[in-house]
mmCIF file of C-alpha atoms and ligand atoms in Angstrom:
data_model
loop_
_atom_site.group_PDB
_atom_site.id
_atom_site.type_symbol
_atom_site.label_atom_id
_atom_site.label_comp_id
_atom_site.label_asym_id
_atom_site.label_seq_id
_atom_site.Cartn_x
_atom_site.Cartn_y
_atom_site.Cartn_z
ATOM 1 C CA UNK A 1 -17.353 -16.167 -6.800
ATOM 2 C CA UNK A 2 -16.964 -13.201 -4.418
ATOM 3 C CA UNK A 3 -15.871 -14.614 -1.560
ATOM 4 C CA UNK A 4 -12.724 -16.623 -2.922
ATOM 5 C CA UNK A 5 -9.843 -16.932 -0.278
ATOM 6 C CA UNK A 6 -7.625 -17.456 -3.306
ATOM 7 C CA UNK A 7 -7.170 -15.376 -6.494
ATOM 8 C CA UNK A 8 -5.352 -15.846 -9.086
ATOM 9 C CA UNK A 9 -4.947 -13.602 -12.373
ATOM 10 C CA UNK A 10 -2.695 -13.927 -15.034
ATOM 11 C CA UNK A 11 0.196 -15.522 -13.319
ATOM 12 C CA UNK A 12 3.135 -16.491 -15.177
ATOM 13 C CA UNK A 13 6.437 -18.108 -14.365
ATOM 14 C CA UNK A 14 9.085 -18.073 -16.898
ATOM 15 C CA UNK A 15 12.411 -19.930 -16.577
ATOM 16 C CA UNK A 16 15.746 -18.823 -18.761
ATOM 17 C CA UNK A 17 16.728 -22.127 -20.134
ATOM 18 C CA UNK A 18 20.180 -23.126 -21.850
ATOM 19 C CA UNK A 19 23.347 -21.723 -22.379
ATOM 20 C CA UNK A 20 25.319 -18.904 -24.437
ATOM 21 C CA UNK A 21 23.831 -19.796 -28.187
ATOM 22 C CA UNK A 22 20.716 -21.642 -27.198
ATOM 23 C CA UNK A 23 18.960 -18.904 -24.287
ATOM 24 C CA UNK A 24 15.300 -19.453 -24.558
ATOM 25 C CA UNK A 25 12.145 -18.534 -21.936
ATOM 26 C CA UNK A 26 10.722 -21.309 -20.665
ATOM 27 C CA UNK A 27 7.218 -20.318 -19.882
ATOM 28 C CA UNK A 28 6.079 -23.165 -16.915
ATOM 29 C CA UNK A 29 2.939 -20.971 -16.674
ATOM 30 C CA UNK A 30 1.321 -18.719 -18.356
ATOM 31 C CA UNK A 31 -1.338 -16.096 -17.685
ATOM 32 C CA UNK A 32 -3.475 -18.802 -15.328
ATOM 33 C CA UNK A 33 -6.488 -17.647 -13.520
ATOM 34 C CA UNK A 34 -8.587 -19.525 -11.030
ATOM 35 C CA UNK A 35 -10.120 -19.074 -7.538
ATOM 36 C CA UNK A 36 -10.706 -21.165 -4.373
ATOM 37 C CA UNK A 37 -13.397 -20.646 -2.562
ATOM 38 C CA UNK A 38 -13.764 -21.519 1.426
ATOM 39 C CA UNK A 39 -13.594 -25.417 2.316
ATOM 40 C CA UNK A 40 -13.405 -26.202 -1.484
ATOM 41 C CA UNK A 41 -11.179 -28.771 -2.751
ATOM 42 C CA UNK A 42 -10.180 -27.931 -6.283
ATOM 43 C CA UNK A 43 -8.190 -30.598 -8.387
ATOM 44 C CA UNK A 44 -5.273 -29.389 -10.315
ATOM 45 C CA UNK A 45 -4.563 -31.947 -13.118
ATOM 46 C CA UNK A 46 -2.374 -32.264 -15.998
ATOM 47 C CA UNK A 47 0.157 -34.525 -17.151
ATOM 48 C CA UNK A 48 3.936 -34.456 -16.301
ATOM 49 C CA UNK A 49 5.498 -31.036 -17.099
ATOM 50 C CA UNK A 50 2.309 -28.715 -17.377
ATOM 51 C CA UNK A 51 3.114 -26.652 -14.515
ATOM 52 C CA UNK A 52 1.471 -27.897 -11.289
ATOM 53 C CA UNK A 53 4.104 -28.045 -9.464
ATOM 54 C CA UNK A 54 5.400 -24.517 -10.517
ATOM 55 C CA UNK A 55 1.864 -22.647 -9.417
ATOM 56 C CA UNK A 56 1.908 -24.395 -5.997
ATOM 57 C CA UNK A 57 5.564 -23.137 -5.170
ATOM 58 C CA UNK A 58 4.683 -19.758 -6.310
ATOM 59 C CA UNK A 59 1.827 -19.577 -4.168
ATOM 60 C CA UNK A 60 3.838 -20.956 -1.700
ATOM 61 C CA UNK A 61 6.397 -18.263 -1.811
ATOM 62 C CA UNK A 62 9.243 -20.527 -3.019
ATOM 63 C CA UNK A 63 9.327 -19.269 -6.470
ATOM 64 C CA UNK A 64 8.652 -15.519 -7.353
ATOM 65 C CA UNK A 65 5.956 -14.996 -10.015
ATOM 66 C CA UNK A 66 7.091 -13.343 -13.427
ATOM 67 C CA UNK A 67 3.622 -11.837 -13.814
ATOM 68 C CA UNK A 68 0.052 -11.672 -12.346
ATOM 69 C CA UNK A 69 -1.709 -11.111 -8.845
ATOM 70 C CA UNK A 70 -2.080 -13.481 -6.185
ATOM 71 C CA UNK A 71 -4.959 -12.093 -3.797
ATOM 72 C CA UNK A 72 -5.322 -14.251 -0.730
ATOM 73 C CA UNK A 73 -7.850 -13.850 2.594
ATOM 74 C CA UNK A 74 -8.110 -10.362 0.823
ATOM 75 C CA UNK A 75 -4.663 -9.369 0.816
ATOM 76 C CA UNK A 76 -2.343 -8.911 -2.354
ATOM 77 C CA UNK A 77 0.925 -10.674 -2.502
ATOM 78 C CA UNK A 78 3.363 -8.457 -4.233
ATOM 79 C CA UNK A 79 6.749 -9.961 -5.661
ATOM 80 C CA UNK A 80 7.970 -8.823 -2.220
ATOM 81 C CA UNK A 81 5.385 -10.541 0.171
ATOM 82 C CA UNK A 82 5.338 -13.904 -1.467
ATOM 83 C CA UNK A 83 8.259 -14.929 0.601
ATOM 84 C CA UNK A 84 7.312 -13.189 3.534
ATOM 85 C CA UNK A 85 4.055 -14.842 4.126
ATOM 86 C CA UNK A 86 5.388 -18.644 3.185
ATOM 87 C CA UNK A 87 3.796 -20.632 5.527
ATOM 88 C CA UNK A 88 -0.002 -18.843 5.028
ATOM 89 C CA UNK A 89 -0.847 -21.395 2.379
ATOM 90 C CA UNK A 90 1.543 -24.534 3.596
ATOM 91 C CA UNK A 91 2.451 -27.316 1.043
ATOM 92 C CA UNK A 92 2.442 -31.141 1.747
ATOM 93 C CA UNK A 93 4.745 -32.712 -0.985
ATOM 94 C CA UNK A 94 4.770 -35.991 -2.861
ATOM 95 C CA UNK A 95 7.538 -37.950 -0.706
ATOM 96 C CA UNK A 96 6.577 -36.869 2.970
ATOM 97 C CA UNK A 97 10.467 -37.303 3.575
ATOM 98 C CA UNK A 98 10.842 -34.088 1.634
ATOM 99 C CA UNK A 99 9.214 -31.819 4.671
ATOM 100 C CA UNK A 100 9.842 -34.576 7.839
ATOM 101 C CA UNK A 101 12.737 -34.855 9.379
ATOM 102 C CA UNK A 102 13.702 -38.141 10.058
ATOM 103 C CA UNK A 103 16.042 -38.314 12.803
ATOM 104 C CA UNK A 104 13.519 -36.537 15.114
ATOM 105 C CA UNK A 105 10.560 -37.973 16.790
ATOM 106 C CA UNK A 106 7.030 -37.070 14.839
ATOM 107 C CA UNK A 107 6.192 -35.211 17.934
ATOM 108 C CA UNK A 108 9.276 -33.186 17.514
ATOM 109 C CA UNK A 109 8.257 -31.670 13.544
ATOM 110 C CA UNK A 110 4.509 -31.289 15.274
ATOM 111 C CA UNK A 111 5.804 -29.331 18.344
ATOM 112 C CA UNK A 112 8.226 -26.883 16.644
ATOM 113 C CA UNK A 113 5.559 -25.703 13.901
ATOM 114 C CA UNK A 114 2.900 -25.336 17.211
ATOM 115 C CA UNK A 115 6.065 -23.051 18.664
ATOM 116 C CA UNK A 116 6.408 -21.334 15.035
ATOM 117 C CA UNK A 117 2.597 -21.065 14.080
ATOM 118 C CA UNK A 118 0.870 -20.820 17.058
ATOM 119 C CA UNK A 119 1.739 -18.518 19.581
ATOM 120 C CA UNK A 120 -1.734 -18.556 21.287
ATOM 121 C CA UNK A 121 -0.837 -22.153 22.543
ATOM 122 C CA UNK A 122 0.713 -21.985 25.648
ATOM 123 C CA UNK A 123 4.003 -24.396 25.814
ATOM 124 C CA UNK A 124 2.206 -26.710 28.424
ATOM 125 C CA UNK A 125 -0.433 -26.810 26.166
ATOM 126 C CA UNK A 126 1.046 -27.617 22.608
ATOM 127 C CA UNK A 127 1.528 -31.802 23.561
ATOM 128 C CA UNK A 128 -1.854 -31.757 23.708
ATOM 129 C CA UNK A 129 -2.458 -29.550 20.571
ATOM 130 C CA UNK A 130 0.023 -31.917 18.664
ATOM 131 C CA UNK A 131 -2.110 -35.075 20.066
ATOM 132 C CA UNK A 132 -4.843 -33.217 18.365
ATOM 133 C CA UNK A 133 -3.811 -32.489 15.226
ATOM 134 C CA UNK A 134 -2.122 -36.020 15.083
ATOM 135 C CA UNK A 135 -6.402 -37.017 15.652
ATOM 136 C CA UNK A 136 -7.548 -35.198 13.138
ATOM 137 C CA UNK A 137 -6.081 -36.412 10.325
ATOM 138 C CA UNK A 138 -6.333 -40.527 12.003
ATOM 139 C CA UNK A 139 -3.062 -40.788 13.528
ATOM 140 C CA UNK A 140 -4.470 -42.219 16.595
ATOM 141 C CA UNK A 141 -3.881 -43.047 19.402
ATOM 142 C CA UNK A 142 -1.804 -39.723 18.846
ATOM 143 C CA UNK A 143 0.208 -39.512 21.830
ATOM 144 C CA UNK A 144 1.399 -43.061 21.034
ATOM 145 C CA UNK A 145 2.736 -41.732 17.078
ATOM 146 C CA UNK A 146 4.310 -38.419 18.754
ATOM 147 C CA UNK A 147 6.743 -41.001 20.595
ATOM 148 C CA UNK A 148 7.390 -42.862 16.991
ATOM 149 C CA UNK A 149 10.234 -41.992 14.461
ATOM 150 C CA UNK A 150 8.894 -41.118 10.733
ATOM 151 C CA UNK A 151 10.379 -44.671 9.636
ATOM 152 C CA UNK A 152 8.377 -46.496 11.859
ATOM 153 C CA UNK A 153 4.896 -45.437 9.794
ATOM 154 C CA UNK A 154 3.872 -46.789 7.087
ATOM 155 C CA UNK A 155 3.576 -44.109 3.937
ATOM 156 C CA UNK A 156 0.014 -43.811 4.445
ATOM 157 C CA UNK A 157 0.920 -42.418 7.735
ATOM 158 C CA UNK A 158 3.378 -40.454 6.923
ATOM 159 C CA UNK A 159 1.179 -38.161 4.237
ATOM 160 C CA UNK A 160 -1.550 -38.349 7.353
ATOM 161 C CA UNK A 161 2.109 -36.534 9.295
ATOM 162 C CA UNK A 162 2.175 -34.162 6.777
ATOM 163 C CA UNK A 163 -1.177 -32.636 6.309
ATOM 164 C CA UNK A 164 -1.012 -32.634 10.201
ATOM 165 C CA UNK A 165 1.927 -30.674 10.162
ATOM 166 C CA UNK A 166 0.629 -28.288 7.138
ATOM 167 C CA UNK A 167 -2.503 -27.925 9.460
ATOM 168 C CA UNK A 168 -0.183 -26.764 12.728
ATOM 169 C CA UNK A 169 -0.476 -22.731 11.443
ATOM 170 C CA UNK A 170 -4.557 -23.207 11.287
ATOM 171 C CA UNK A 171 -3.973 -22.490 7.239
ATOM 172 C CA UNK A 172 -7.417 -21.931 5.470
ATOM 173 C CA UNK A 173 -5.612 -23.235 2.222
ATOM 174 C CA UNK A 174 -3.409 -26.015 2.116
ATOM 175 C CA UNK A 175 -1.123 -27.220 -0.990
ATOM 176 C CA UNK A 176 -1.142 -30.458 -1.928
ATOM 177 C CA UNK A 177 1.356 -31.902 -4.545
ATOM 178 C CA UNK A 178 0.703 -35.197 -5.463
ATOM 179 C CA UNK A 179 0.088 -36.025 -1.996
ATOM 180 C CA UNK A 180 -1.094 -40.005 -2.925
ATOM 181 C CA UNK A 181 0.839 -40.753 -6.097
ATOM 182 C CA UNK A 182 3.736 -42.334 -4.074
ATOM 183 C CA UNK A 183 1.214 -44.945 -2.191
ATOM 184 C CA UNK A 184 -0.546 -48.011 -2.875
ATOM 185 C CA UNK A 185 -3.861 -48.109 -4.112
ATOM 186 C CA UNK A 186 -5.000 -49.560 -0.827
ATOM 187 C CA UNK A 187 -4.464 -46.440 1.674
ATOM 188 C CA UNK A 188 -4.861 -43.647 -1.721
ATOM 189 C CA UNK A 189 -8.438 -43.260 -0.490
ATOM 190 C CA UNK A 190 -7.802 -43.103 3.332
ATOM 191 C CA UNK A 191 -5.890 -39.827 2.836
ATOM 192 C CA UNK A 192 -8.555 -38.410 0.067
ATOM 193 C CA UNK A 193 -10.629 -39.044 2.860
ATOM 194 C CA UNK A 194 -8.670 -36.838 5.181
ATOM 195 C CA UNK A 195 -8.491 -34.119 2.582
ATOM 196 C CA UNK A 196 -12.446 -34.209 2.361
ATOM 197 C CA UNK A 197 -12.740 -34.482 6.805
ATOM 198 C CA UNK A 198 -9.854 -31.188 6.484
ATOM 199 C CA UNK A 199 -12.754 -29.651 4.073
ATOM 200 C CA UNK A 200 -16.038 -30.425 5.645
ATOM 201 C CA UNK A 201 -14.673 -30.178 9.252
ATOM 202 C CA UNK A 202 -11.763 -27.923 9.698
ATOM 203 C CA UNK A 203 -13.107 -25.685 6.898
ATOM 204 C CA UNK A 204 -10.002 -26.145 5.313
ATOM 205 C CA UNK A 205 -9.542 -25.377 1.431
ATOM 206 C CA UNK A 206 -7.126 -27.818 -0.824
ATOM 207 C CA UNK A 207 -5.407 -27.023 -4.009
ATOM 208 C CA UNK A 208 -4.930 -30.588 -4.664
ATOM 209 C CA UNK A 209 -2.380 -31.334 -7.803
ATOM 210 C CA UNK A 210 -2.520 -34.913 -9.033
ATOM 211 C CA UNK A 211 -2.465 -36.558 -12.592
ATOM 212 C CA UNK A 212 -4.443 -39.095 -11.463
ATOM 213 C CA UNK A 213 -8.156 -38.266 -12.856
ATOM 214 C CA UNK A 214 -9.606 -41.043 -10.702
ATOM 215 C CA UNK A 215 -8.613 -39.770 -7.461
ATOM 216 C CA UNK A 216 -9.712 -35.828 -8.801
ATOM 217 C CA UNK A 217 -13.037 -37.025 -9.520
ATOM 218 C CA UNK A 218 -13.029 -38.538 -6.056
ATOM 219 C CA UNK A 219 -12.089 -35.568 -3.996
ATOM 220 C CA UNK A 220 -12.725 -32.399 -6.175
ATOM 221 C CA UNK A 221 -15.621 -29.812 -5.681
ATOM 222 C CA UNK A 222 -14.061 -28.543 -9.295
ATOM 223 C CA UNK A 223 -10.821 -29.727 -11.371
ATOM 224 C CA UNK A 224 -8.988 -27.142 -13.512
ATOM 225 C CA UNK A 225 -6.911 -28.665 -16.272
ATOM 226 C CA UNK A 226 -3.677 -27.280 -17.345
ATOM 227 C CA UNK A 227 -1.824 -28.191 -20.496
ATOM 228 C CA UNK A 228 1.292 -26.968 -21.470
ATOM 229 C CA UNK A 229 1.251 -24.413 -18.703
ATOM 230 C CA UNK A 230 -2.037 -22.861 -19.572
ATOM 231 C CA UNK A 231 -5.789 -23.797 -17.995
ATOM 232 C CA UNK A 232 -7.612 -25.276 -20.427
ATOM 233 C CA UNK A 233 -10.867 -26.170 -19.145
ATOM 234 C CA UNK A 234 -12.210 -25.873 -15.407
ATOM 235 C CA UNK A 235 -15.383 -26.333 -13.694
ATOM 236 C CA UNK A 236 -17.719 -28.777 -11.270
ATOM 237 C CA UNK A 237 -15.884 -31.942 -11.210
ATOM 238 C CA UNK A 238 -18.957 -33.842 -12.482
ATOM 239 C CA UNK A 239 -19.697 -31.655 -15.277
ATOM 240 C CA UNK A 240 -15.701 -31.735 -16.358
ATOM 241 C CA UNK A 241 -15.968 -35.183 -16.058
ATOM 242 C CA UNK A 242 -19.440 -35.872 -17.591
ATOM 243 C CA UNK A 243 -18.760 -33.377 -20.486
ATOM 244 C CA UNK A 244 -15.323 -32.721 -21.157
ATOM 245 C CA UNK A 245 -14.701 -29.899 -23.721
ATOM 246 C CA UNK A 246 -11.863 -29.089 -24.253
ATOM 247 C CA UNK A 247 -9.791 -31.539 -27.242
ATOM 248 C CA UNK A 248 -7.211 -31.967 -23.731
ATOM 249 C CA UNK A 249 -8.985 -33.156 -21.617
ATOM 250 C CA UNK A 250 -11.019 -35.542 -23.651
ATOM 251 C CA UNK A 251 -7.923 -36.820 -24.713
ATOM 252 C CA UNK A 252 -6.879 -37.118 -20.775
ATOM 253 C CA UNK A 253 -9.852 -38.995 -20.107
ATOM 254 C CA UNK A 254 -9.627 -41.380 -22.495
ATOM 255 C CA UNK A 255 -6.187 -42.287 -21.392
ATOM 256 C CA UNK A 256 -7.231 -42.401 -17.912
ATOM 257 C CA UNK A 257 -8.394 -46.579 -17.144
ATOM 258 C CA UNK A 258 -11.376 -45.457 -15.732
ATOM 259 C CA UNK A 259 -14.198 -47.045 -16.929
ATOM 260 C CA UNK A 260 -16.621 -44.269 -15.292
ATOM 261 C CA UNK A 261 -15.352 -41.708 -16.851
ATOM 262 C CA UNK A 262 -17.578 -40.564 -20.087
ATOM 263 C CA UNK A 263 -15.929 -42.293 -22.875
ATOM 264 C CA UNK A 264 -15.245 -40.126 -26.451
ATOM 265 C CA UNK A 265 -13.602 -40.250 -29.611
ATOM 266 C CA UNK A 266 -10.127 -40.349 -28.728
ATOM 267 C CA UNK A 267 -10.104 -43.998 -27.837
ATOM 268 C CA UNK A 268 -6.909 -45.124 -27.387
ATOM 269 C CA UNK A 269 -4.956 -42.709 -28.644
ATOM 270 C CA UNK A 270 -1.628 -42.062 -27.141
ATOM 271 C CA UNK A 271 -0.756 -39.332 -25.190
ATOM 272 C CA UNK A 272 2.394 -38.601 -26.039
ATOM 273 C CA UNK A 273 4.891 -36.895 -24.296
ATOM 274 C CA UNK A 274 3.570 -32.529 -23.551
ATOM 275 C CA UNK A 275 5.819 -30.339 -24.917
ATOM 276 C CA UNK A 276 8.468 -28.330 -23.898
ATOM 277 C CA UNK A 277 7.452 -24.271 -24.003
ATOM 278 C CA UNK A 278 10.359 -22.614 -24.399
ATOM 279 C CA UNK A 279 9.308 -19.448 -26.846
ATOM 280 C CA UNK A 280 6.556 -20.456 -27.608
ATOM 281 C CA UNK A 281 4.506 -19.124 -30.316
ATOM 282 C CA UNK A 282 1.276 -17.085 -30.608
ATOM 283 C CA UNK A 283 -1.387 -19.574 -31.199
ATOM 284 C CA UNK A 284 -3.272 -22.290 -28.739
ATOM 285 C CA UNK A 285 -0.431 -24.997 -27.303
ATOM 286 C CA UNK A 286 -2.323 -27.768 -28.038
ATOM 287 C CA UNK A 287 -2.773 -27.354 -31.218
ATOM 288 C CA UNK A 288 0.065 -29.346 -32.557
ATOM 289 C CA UNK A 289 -1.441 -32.324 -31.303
ATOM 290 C CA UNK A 290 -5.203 -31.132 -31.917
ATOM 291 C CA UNK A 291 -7.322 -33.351 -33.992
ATOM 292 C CA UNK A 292 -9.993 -29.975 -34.806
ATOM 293 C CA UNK A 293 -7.237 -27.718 -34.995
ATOM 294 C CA UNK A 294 -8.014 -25.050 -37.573
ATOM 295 C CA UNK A 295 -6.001 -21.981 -38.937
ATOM 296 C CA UNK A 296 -7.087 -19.806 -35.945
ATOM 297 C CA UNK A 297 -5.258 -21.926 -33.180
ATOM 298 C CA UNK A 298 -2.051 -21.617 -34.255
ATOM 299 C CA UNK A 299 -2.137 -17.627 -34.528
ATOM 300 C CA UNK A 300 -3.858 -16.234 -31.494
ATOM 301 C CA UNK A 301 -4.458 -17.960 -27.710
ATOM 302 C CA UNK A 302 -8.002 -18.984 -27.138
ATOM 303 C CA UNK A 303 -9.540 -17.259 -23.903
ATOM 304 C CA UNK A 304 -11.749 -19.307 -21.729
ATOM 305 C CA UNK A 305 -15.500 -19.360 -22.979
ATOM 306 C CA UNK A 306 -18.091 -19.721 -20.619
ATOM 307 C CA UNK A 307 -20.226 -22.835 -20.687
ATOM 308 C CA UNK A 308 -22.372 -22.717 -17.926
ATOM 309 C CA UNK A 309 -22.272 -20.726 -14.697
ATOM 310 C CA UNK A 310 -19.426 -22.951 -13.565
ATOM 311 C CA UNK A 311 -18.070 -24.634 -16.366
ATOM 312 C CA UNK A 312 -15.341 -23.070 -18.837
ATOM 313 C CA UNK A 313 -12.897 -24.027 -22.055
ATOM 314 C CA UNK A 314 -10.500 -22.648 -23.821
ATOM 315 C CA UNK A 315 -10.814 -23.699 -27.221
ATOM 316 C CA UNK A 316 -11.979 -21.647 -30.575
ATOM 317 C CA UNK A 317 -13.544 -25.417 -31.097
ATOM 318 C CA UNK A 318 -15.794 -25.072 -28.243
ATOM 319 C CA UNK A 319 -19.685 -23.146 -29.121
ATOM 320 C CA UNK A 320 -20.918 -22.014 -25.624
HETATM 321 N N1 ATP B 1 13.580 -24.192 -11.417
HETATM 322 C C1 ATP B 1 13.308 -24.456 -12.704
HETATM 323 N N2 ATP B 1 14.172 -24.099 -13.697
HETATM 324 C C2 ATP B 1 13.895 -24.336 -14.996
HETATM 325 N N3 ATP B 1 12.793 -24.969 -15.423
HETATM 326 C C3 ATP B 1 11.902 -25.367 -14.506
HETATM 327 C C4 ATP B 1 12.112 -25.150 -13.098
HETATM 328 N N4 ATP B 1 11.052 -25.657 -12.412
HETATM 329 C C5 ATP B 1 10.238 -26.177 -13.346
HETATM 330 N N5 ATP B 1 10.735 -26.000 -14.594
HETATM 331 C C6 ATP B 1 10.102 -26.423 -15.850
HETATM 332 O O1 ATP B 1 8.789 -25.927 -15.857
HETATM 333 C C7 ATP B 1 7.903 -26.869 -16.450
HETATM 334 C C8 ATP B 1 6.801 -27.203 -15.482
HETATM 335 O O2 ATP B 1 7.347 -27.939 -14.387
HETATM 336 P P1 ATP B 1 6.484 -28.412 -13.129
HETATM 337 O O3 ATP B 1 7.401 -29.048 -12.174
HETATM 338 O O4 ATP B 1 5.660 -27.273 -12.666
HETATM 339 O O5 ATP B 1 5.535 -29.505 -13.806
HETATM 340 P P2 ATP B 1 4.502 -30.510 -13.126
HETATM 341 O O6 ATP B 1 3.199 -30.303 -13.836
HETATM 342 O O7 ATP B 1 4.520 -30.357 -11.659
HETATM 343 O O8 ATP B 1 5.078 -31.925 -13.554
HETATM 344 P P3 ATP B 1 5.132 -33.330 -12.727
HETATM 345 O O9 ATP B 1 3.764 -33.932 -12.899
HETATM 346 O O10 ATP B 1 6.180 -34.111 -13.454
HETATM 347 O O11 ATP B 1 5.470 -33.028 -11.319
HETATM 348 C C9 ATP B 1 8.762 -28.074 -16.849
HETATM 349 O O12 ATP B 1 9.075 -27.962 -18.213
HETATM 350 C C10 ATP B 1 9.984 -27.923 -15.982
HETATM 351 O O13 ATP B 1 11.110 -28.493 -16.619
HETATM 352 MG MG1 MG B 2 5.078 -31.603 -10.090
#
């Protein structure tokens, strides 16, 4: 894929964890590649702990990488830039209350990032460009939810709020952290709709992050799975989903409820909880809790084999 806006080699994040006897490295991520092409939503998944979380802030600029390039629109972040350009790939977070101020009108939040973002709108002109934005992403009438106070919509709305506000600086990528795990079933699929109108109409690319499989397969143009801060399998959502490879995310699937997702041999078996990688060892982190886990996995890392054009593992398990 030449003409990513996003690249992404080797990145790593390491935390220092725990006190004067017990230091250790916690490695969040580790060495993870991927791309994102133009208007292409690509579903981050993995369960609680894997790392999601800790690549979107990086990209973000919140957290300075350890290791590895981040090449975006062309340009390569150093350690330095990351925090300079914050704000080129905005984030919408889990509880919308984390990045809307509620003692301001929703107007107010829209306004200030038009003032911030956009200095090609003319003041007399950014009501209007907030009334817009508020449109695109179904807060309508708009003018009518500029005037209303963050409380008075309903969570649904307030996620719409965000990505509206993420979309003020025209961003061709926007970060998405769990936007829909905090709302009902009922309105989940009226914001993965937005997220798909951002993509086909605003040419807007999504790094969505989500342990919700369901709601990947929905949205995705391709998932990449992450376990234990490494990728472990990515490619077309319906070939991830249709043929899962890697020992993961077969096991991920078969925990997911979803009747429509291919079923496998790991009926029913429990998750478990991920582990904690804090020096971690040589070998594949899975492995532990593989089921084909042979002597190789536990001394050396698998890399990702090809499987088709657009469809990768990494697994010494897995014959390409
Ligand atoms: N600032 C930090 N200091 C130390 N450890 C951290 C920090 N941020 C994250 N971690 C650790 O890094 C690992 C990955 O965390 P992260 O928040 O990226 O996971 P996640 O996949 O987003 O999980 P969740 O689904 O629960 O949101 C965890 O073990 C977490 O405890
Ligand atoms: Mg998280």
């Amino acid at each position: 894929m030449s003409d990513a806006i996003l690249r992404v080699t080797d990145l790593s994040r390491l935390f220092r964890v725990g006190g004067f006897r017990a230091r250790g490295q916690l490695h969040a991520i580790d060495d993870v590649s991927f791309e994102v092409a133009p208007a292409e939503i690509v579903a981050l998944v993995g369960e609680s702990g894997s790392g999601k979380s800790t690549i979107a802030r990086v990209l973000a600029g919140l957290y300075l990488p350890t290791k590895g390039t981040i090449v975006f629109e062309g340009t390569a972040l150093g350690r330095r830039d990351s925090r300079a350009i914050r704000g080129a790939m905005p984030m919408v977070f889990q509880d919308p209350f984390g990045s809307i101020n509620p003692v301001l009108r929703v107007g107010h939040g829209l306004l200030r990032a038009l003032k911030l973002h956009r200095p090609d709108v003319a003041r007399a002109q950014r009501f209007d460009e907030a009334v817009a934005l508020a449109e695109k992403v179904g807060l309508t009438p708009g003018a009518e939810v500029l005037a209303r106070y963050p409380h008075e919509l309903s969570g649904g709305q307030r996620q719409r709020l965000g990505f509206a506000q993420a979309l003020a600086s025209r961003p061709s990528l926007i970060l998405a952290d769990e936007p829909v795990s905090m709302l009902d079933v009922s309105i989940r699929i009226g914001l993965l709709n937005v997220m798909k109108d951002l993509r086909d109409h605003e040419n807007v690319s999504i790094l969505y992050i989500t342990h919700d499989l369901a709601s990947a397969r929905y949205v995705a143009d391709r998932m990449l799975v992450l376990y234990a801060g490494r990728l472990v399998e990515e490619g077309c959502t319906n070939e991830v989903i249709a043929n899962p490879q890697h020992p993961y995310t077969r096991l991920l699937m078969s925990s997911a409820p979803d009747p429509r997702l291919a079923p496998n041999d790991f009926e029913g078996d429990d998750l478990g909880e991920p582990p904690k990688v804090i020096n971690p060892g040589p070998g594949c982190r899975f492995a532990p809790r593989c089921p084909l886990a042979m002597d190789q996995c536990l001394v050396s890392t698998p890399a990702m084999v090809a499987l088709s054009p657009t469809h990768g593992a990494a697994c010494y398990a897995v014959v390409p």
